[in-house]
């Protein structure tokens, strides 16, 4: 539920300004770290969950930001809340 709220706020701000607020990313990261610790997520699960975001970040660098760095960071931070398969499914649905 917390992830949905973060993504909703980020979507509205991004649509209006074409920028993702750094403060929101920091707050999302802190909340995500709390989630990882409170759920006792293993390091292996965490590492696998952030792989899709890292791939998007590499694509952002290689494409000279055709995909924004902020978008890639949001996807990496999503890995603190949900599994890699949910992130990949979300990315596929976003492209449809």
mmCIF file with all atom_site columns, C-alpha atoms in Angstrom, residues 32-83:
data_model
loop_
_atom_site.group_PDB
_atom_site.id
_atom_site.type_symbol
_atom_site.label_atom_id
_atom_site.label_alt_id
_atom_site.label_comp_id
_atom_site.label_asym_id
_atom_site.label_entity_id
_atom_site.label_seq_id
_atom_site.pdbx_PDB_ins_code
_atom_site.Cartn_x
_atom_site.Cartn_y
_atom_site.Cartn_z
_atom_site.occupancy
_atom_site.B_iso_or_equiv
_atom_site.pdbx_formal_charge
_atom_site.auth_seq_id
_atom_site.auth_comp_id
_atom_site.auth_asym_id
_atom_site.auth_atom_id
_atom_site.pdbx_PDB_model_num
ATOM 1  C CA . UNK A 1 32 ? 11.923 0.998   1.718   1.00 0.00 ? 32 UNK A CA 1
ATOM 2  C CA . UNK A 1 33 ? 14.909 0.253   3.942   1.00 0.00 ? 33 UNK A CA 1
ATOM 3  C CA . UNK A 1 34 ? 12.566 0.142   6.938   1.00 0.00 ? 34 UNK A CA 1
ATOM 4  C CA . UNK A 1 35 ? 10.365 -2.299  4.991   1.00 0.00 ? 35 UNK A CA 1
ATOM 5  C CA . UNK A 1 36 ? 13.345 -4.530  4.163   1.00 0.00 ? 36 UNK A CA 1
ATOM 6  C CA . UNK A 1 37 ? 14.448 -4.624  7.809   1.00 0.00 ? 37 UNK A CA 1
ATOM 7  C CA . UNK A 1 38 ? 10.955 -5.098  9.270   1.00 0.00 ? 38 UNK A CA 1
ATOM 8  C CA . UNK A 1 39 ? 10.108 -7.879  6.807   1.00 0.00 ? 39 UNK A CA 1
ATOM 9  C CA . UNK A 1 40 ? 13.517 -9.513  7.382   1.00 0.00 ? 40 UNK A CA 1
ATOM 10 C CA . UNK A 1 41 ? 14.103 -9.691  3.632   1.00 0.00 ? 41 UNK A CA 1
ATOM 11 C CA . UNK A 1 42 ? 17.210 -11.714 2.792   1.00 0.00 ? 42 UNK A CA 1
ATOM 12 C CA . UNK A 1 43 ? 20.092 -10.038 0.987   1.00 0.00 ? 43 UNK A CA 1
ATOM 13 C CA . UNK A 1 44 ? 19.675 -12.507 -1.867  1.00 0.00 ? 44 UNK A CA 1
ATOM 14 C CA . UNK A 1 45 ? 16.016 -11.562 -2.334  1.00 0.00 ? 45 UNK A CA 1
ATOM 15 C CA . UNK A 1 46 ? 16.887 -7.866  -2.093  1.00 0.00 ? 46 UNK A CA 1
ATOM 16 C CA . UNK A 1 47 ? 19.676 -8.181  -4.666  1.00 0.00 ? 47 UNK A CA 1
ATOM 17 C CA . UNK A 1 48 ? 17.389 -10.001 -7.098  1.00 0.00 ? 48 UNK A CA 1
ATOM 18 C CA . UNK A 1 49 ? 14.617 -7.437  -6.551  1.00 0.00 ? 49 UNK A CA 1
ATOM 19 C CA . UNK A 1 50 ? 16.784 -4.470  -7.531  1.00 0.00 ? 50 UNK A CA 1
ATOM 20 C CA . UNK A 1 51 ? 18.198 -6.092  -10.693 1.00 0.00 ? 51 UNK A CA 1
ATOM 21 C CA . UNK A 1 52 ? 15.388 -4.797  -12.993 1.00 0.00 ? 52 UNK A CA 1
ATOM 22 C CA . UNK A 1 53 ? 16.075 -1.245  -11.793 1.00 0.00 ? 53 UNK A CA 1
ATOM 23 C CA . UNK A 1 54 ? 19.803 -1.604  -12.365 1.00 0.00 ? 54 UNK A CA 1
ATOM 24 C CA . UNK A 1 55 ? 19.134 -2.850  -15.905 1.00 0.00 ? 55 UNK A CA 1
ATOM 25 C CA . UNK A 1 56 ? 16.912 0.200   -16.542 1.00 0.00 ? 56 UNK A CA 1
ATOM 26 C CA . UNK A 1 57 ? 19.601 2.487   -15.071 1.00 0.00 ? 57 UNK A CA 1
ATOM 27 C CA . UNK A 1 58 ? 22.183 1.025   -17.465 1.00 0.00 ? 58 UNK A CA 1
ATOM 28 C CA . UNK A 1 59 ? 19.690 1.528   -20.322 1.00 0.00 ? 59 UNK A CA 1
ATOM 29 C CA . UNK A 1 60 ? 19.250 5.154   -19.213 1.00 0.00 ? 60 UNK A CA 1
ATOM 30 C CA . UNK A 1 61 ? 23.003 5.716   -19.351 1.00 0.00 ? 61 UNK A CA 1
ATOM 31 C CA . UNK A 1 62 ? 23.403 3.975   -22.722 1.00 0.00 ? 62 UNK A CA 1
ATOM 32 C CA . UNK A 1 63 ? 20.422 5.789   -24.249 1.00 0.00 ? 63 UNK A CA 1
ATOM 33 C CA . UNK A 1 64 ? 21.629 9.180   -23.026 1.00 0.00 ? 64 UNK A CA 1
ATOM 34 C CA . UNK A 1 65 ? 18.578 9.518   -20.782 1.00 0.00 ? 65 UNK A CA 1
ATOM 35 C CA . UNK A 1 66 ? 15.844 8.503   -23.210 1.00 0.00 ? 66 UNK A CA 1
ATOM 36 C CA . UNK A 1 67 ? 14.774 6.733   -20.036 1.00 0.00 ? 67 UNK A CA 1
ATOM 37 C CA . UNK A 1 68 ? 15.339 9.157   -17.187 1.00 0.00 ? 68 UNK A CA 1
ATOM 38 C CA . UNK A 1 69 ? 17.631 8.452   -14.258 1.00 0.00 ? 69 UNK A CA 1
ATOM 39 C CA . UNK A 1 70 ? 14.783 9.289   -11.903 1.00 0.00 ? 70 UNK A CA 1
ATOM 40 C CA . UNK A 1 71 ? 12.608 6.605   -13.483 1.00 0.00 ? 71 UNK A CA 1
ATOM 41 C CA . UNK A 1 72 ? 15.399 4.069   -13.069 1.00 0.00 ? 72 UNK A CA 1
ATOM 42 C CA . UNK A 1 73 ? 15.906 5.049   -9.437  1.00 0.00 ? 73 UNK A CA 1
ATOM 43 C CA . UNK A 1 74 ? 12.176 4.656   -8.763  1.00 0.00 ? 74 UNK A CA 1
ATOM 44 C CA . UNK A 1 75 ? 12.343 1.136   -10.210 1.00 0.00 ? 75 UNK A CA 1
ATOM 45 C CA . UNK A 1 76 ? 15.373 0.327   -8.061  1.00 0.00 ? 76 UNK A CA 1
ATOM 46 C CA . UNK A 1 77 ? 13.524 1.611   -4.985  1.00 0.00 ? 77 UNK A CA 1
ATOM 47 C CA . UNK A 1 78 ? 10.498 -0.494  -5.918  1.00 0.00 ? 78 UNK A CA 1
ATOM 48 C CA . UNK A 1 79 ? 12.785 -3.477  -5.332  1.00 0.00 ? 79 UNK A CA 1
ATOM 49 C CA . UNK A 1 80 ? 12.833 -2.569  -1.644  1.00 0.00 ? 80 UNK A CA 1
ATOM 50 C CA . UNK A 1 81 ? 9.072  -3.189  -1.500  1.00 0.00 ? 81 UNK A CA 1
ATOM 51 C CA . UNK A 1 82 ? 8.222  -5.926  -4.008  1.00 0.00 ? 82 UNK A CA 1
ATOM 52 C CA . UNK A 1 83 ? 9.848  -8.852  -5.811  1.00 0.00 ? 83 UNK A CA 1
#
